[in-house]
Short mmCIF file of N, CA, C and O in Angstrom, two decimals:
data_model
loop_
_atom_site.label_atom_id
_atom_site.label_comp_id
_atom_site.label_asym_id
_atom_site.label_seq_id
_atom_site.Cartn_x
_atom_site.Cartn_y
_atom_site.Cartn_z
N MET A 1 0.85 -1.18 0.00
CA MET A 1 0.00 0.00 0.00
C MET A 1 0.88 1.23 0.00
O MET A 1 1.78 1.34 0.82
N VAL A 2 0.64 2.12 -0.95
CA VAL A 2 1.34 3.39 -1.02
C VAL A 2 0.33 4.48 -0.67
O VAL A 2 -0.66 4.64 -1.37
N ASP A 3 0.56 5.17 0.43
CA ASP A 3 -0.33 6.27 0.83
C ASP A 3 0.32 7.58 0.41
O ASP A 3 1.23 8.07 1.07
N ALA A 4 -0.14 8.12 -0.72
CA ALA A 4 0.42 9.36 -1.24
C ALA A 4 -0.57 10.50 -1.10
O ALA A 4 -0.46 11.51 -1.80
N ARG A 5 -1.52 10.37 -0.20
CA ARG A 5 -2.49 11.45 0.03
C ARG A 5 -1.77 12.66 0.61
O ARG A 5 -0.87 12.53 1.44
N GLY A 6 -2.16 13.84 0.13
CA GLY A 6 -1.57 15.06 0.64
C GLY A 6 -0.24 15.42 -0.01
O GLY A 6 0.34 16.45 0.32
N LEU A 7 0.24 14.59 -0.91
CA LEU A 7 1.51 14.86 -1.57
C LEU A 7 1.28 15.43 -2.96
O LEU A 7 0.36 15.04 -3.66
N LEU A 8 2.13 16.36 -3.34
CA LEU A 8 2.05 16.95 -4.67
C LEU A 8 3.00 16.22 -5.61
O LEU A 8 4.01 15.67 -5.18
N CYS A 9 2.65 16.20 -6.89
CA CYS A 9 3.52 15.57 -7.88
C CYS A 9 4.84 16.31 -7.91
O CYS A 9 4.86 17.52 -7.74
N PRO A 10 5.92 15.59 -8.03
CA PRO A 10 6.02 14.20 -8.49
C PRO A 10 6.11 13.16 -7.37
O PRO A 10 6.36 12.00 -7.64
N GLU A 11 5.89 13.55 -6.10
CA GLU A 11 6.08 12.62 -5.00
C GLU A 11 5.26 11.33 -5.11
O GLU A 11 5.81 10.25 -4.90
N PRO A 12 3.95 11.38 -5.43
CA PRO A 12 3.20 10.12 -5.56
C PRO A 12 3.79 9.20 -6.63
O PRO A 12 3.86 7.98 -6.44
N VAL A 13 4.25 9.78 -7.73
CA VAL A 13 4.84 8.98 -8.81
C VAL A 13 6.15 8.35 -8.34
O VAL A 13 6.40 7.17 -8.57
N LEU A 14 6.98 9.13 -7.66
CA LEU A 14 8.27 8.62 -7.20
C LEU A 14 8.10 7.50 -6.17
O LEU A 14 8.80 6.48 -6.23
N LEU A 15 7.15 7.67 -5.25
CA LEU A 15 6.89 6.62 -4.25
C LEU A 15 6.39 5.34 -4.92
O LEU A 15 6.83 4.23 -4.59
N THR A 16 5.47 5.50 -5.86
CA THR A 16 4.91 4.34 -6.56
C THR A 16 5.99 3.65 -7.39
O THR A 16 6.08 2.42 -7.39
N LYS A 17 6.80 4.42 -8.08
CA LYS A 17 7.87 3.85 -8.91
C LYS A 17 8.81 3.00 -8.07
O LYS A 17 9.19 1.89 -8.46
N LYS A 18 9.18 3.50 -6.91
CA LYS A 18 10.08 2.77 -6.02
C LYS A 18 9.49 1.42 -5.64
O LYS A 18 10.16 0.39 -5.68
N VAL A 19 8.21 1.41 -5.30
CA VAL A 19 7.55 0.17 -4.87
C VAL A 19 7.41 -0.82 -6.02
O VAL A 19 7.77 -1.99 -5.89
N ILE A 20 6.92 -0.37 -7.18
CA ILE A 20 6.70 -1.32 -8.28
C ILE A 20 8.02 -1.81 -8.87
O ILE A 20 8.11 -2.94 -9.34
N ASP A 21 9.06 -0.95 -8.85
CA ASP A 21 10.36 -1.41 -9.33
C ASP A 21 10.94 -2.49 -8.42
O ASP A 21 11.54 -3.45 -8.88
N ASN A 22 10.74 -2.34 -7.11
CA ASN A 22 11.24 -3.33 -6.15
C ASN A 22 10.46 -4.64 -6.23
O ASN A 22 11.04 -5.71 -6.09
N LEU A 23 9.15 -4.55 -6.43
CA LEU A 23 8.33 -5.77 -6.48
C LEU A 23 8.47 -6.52 -7.80
O LEU A 23 8.54 -7.74 -7.81
N GLY A 24 8.42 -5.79 -8.88
CA GLY A 24 8.48 -6.42 -10.19
C GLY A 24 7.16 -7.01 -10.66
O GLY A 24 6.93 -7.16 -11.84
N GLY A 25 6.27 -7.32 -9.75
CA GLY A 25 4.96 -7.87 -10.09
C GLY A 25 4.13 -8.07 -8.83
O GLY A 25 4.65 -7.99 -7.73
N GLY A 26 2.84 -8.34 -9.02
CA GLY A 26 1.94 -8.53 -7.88
C GLY A 26 0.82 -7.51 -7.92
O GLY A 26 0.40 -7.08 -8.98
N VAL A 27 0.38 -7.12 -6.73
CA VAL A 27 -0.71 -6.15 -6.60
C VAL A 27 -0.25 -5.06 -5.64
O VAL A 27 0.26 -5.35 -4.57
N VAL A 28 -0.43 -3.82 -6.07
CA VAL A 28 -0.08 -2.66 -5.25
C VAL A 28 -1.27 -1.72 -5.24
O VAL A 28 -1.85 -1.45 -6.28
N ARG A 29 -1.62 -1.23 -4.07
CA ARG A 29 -2.68 -0.23 -3.96
C ARG A 29 -2.04 1.11 -3.66
O ARG A 29 -1.17 1.20 -2.80
N VAL A 30 -2.50 2.12 -4.37
CA VAL A 30 -1.98 3.47 -4.20
C VAL A 30 -3.14 4.40 -3.88
O VAL A 30 -4.15 4.40 -4.59
N MET A 31 -3.01 5.17 -2.81
CA MET A 31 -4.04 6.11 -2.41
C MET A 31 -3.55 7.53 -2.72
O MET A 31 -2.47 7.91 -2.26
N VAL A 32 -4.33 8.27 -3.50
CA VAL A 32 -4.02 9.67 -3.80
C VAL A 32 -5.29 10.50 -3.62
O VAL A 32 -6.40 9.96 -3.64
N ASP A 33 -5.11 11.80 -3.47
CA ASP A 33 -6.28 12.64 -3.21
C ASP A 33 -6.49 13.75 -4.24
O ASP A 33 -7.22 14.70 -3.98
N ASN A 34 -5.84 13.61 -5.40
CA ASN A 34 -6.09 14.59 -6.45
C ASN A 34 -5.98 13.94 -7.82
O ASN A 34 -5.31 12.92 -7.98
N ASN A 35 -6.67 14.52 -8.78
CA ASN A 35 -6.75 13.93 -10.10
C ASN A 35 -5.41 13.91 -10.82
O ASN A 35 -5.10 12.96 -11.54
N ALA A 36 -4.59 14.95 -10.63
CA ALA A 36 -3.29 14.98 -11.30
C ALA A 36 -2.43 13.80 -10.86
O ALA A 36 -1.80 13.13 -11.69
N ALA A 37 -2.41 13.52 -9.57
CA ALA A 37 -1.63 12.38 -9.06
C ALA A 37 -2.19 11.07 -9.60
O ALA A 37 -1.44 10.17 -9.98
N LYS A 38 -3.52 10.96 -9.66
CA LYS A 38 -4.14 9.75 -10.20
C LYS A 38 -3.70 9.53 -11.65
O LYS A 38 -3.30 8.42 -12.01
N GLU A 39 -3.76 10.57 -12.45
CA GLU A 39 -3.38 10.45 -13.86
C GLU A 39 -1.89 10.12 -14.02
O GLU A 39 -1.51 9.29 -14.84
N ASN A 40 -1.05 10.77 -13.24
CA ASN A 40 0.39 10.56 -13.36
C ASN A 40 0.82 9.18 -12.89
O ASN A 40 1.66 8.53 -13.52
N VAL A 41 0.24 8.70 -11.79
CA VAL A 41 0.56 7.36 -11.30
C VAL A 41 0.04 6.31 -12.29
O VAL A 41 0.73 5.32 -12.58
N THR A 42 -1.15 6.54 -12.83
CA THR A 42 -1.70 5.62 -13.83
C THR A 42 -0.79 5.54 -15.05
O THR A 42 -0.48 4.45 -15.53
N ARG A 43 -0.33 6.67 -15.53
CA ARG A 43 0.55 6.71 -16.70
C ARG A 43 1.85 5.96 -16.42
O ARG A 43 2.32 5.18 -17.24
N LEU A 44 2.45 6.19 -15.26
CA LEU A 44 3.67 5.50 -14.88
C LEU A 44 3.46 3.99 -14.88
O LEU A 44 4.23 3.24 -15.48
N ALA A 45 2.41 3.54 -14.20
CA ALA A 45 2.16 2.10 -14.08
C ALA A 45 1.93 1.47 -15.45
O ALA A 45 2.50 0.41 -15.75
N GLU A 46 1.11 2.10 -16.26
CA GLU A 46 0.82 1.53 -17.58
C GLU A 46 2.07 1.49 -18.46
O GLU A 46 2.28 0.52 -19.18
N ASN A 47 2.92 2.49 -18.36
CA ASN A 47 4.16 2.50 -19.13
C ASN A 47 5.12 1.40 -18.69
O ASN A 47 5.96 0.97 -19.47
N LYS A 48 4.97 0.94 -17.46
CA LYS A 48 5.81 -0.14 -16.94
C LYS A 48 5.13 -1.51 -17.06
O LYS A 48 5.61 -2.49 -16.51
N GLY A 49 3.98 -1.54 -17.76
CA GLY A 49 3.31 -2.81 -18.00
C GLY A 49 2.34 -3.28 -16.93
O GLY A 49 1.94 -4.43 -16.91
N TRP A 50 1.96 -2.40 -16.04
CA TRP A 50 1.00 -2.74 -14.98
C TRP A 50 -0.40 -2.34 -15.43
O TRP A 50 -0.59 -1.29 -16.04
N GLY A 51 -1.39 -3.16 -15.07
CA GLY A 51 -2.78 -2.80 -15.28
C GLY A 51 -3.23 -1.91 -14.13
O GLY A 51 -2.73 -2.04 -13.01
N VAL A 52 -4.16 -1.02 -14.39
CA VAL A 52 -4.61 -0.07 -13.37
C VAL A 52 -6.12 -0.04 -13.31
O VAL A 52 -6.79 0.10 -14.32
N GLU A 53 -6.65 -0.18 -12.10
CA GLU A 53 -8.08 0.02 -11.84
C GLU A 53 -8.18 1.16 -10.84
O GLU A 53 -7.48 1.17 -9.83
N ALA A 54 -9.04 2.13 -11.12
CA ALA A 54 -9.19 3.30 -10.25
C ALA A 54 -10.61 3.34 -9.67
O ALA A 54 -11.57 3.09 -10.38
N ALA A 55 -10.69 3.66 -8.40
CA ALA A 55 -11.99 3.83 -7.74
C ALA A 55 -11.94 5.12 -6.92
O ALA A 55 -10.92 5.43 -6.30
N LEU A 56 -13.04 5.85 -6.95
CA LEU A 56 -13.15 7.08 -6.17
C LEU A 56 -13.95 6.76 -4.91
O LEU A 56 -15.09 6.29 -4.99
N GLU A 57 -13.32 6.98 -3.76
CA GLU A 57 -13.98 6.69 -2.47
C GLU A 57 -13.80 7.88 -1.55
O GLU A 57 -12.68 8.18 -1.14
N GLY A 58 -14.90 8.55 -1.25
CA GLY A 58 -14.85 9.66 -0.31
C GLY A 58 -13.92 10.79 -0.73
O GLY A 58 -13.24 11.37 0.11
N GLY A 59 -13.85 11.07 -2.02
CA GLY A 59 -13.00 12.15 -2.49
C GLY A 59 -11.55 11.76 -2.70
O GLY A 59 -10.72 12.59 -3.05
N GLU A 60 -11.22 10.49 -2.46
CA GLU A 60 -9.86 10.00 -2.66
C GLU A 60 -9.88 8.88 -3.69
O GLU A 60 -10.87 8.15 -3.81
N TYR A 61 -8.79 8.76 -4.42
CA TYR A 61 -8.68 7.70 -5.42
C TYR A 61 -7.88 6.54 -4.86
O TYR A 61 -6.84 6.73 -4.23
N ILE A 62 -8.41 5.35 -5.07
CA ILE A 62 -7.70 4.12 -4.74
C ILE A 62 -7.34 3.48 -6.07
O ILE A 62 -8.21 3.08 -6.84
N LEU A 63 -6.05 3.40 -6.36
CA LEU A 63 -5.58 2.79 -7.59
C LEU A 63 -5.06 1.40 -7.26
O LEU A 63 -4.24 1.25 -6.34
N THR A 64 -5.54 0.42 -7.97
CA THR A 64 -5.06 -0.94 -7.81
C THR A 64 -4.23 -1.29 -9.03
O THR A 64 -4.74 -1.31 -10.14
N LEU A 65 -2.93 -1.49 -8.80
CA LEU A 65 -2.00 -1.80 -9.87
C LEU A 65 -1.73 -3.30 -9.84
O LEU A 65 -1.46 -3.86 -8.78
N LYS A 66 -1.80 -3.95 -11.00
CA LYS A 66 -1.59 -5.40 -11.07
C LYS A 66 -0.65 -5.74 -12.21
O LYS A 66 -0.76 -5.19 -13.29
N LYS A 67 0.25 -6.68 -11.92
CA LYS A 67 1.13 -7.19 -12.96
C LYS A 67 1.42 -8.65 -12.68
O LYS A 67 1.71 -9.04 -11.59
#
């Protein structure tokens, strides 16, 4: 789980990149609280071959990354 709520870009992307690079595969959940972070993390994950599912819950985005 990557909790990037309250962080401005590029911090959510950098945190997510570190986790997915270390794992190489599996399931990672990323929590962000703004659309720009959601879009940027989604772009990063997809460029690295991860599938992304996004859900909006209480004003926050929960991104589920799978590879």
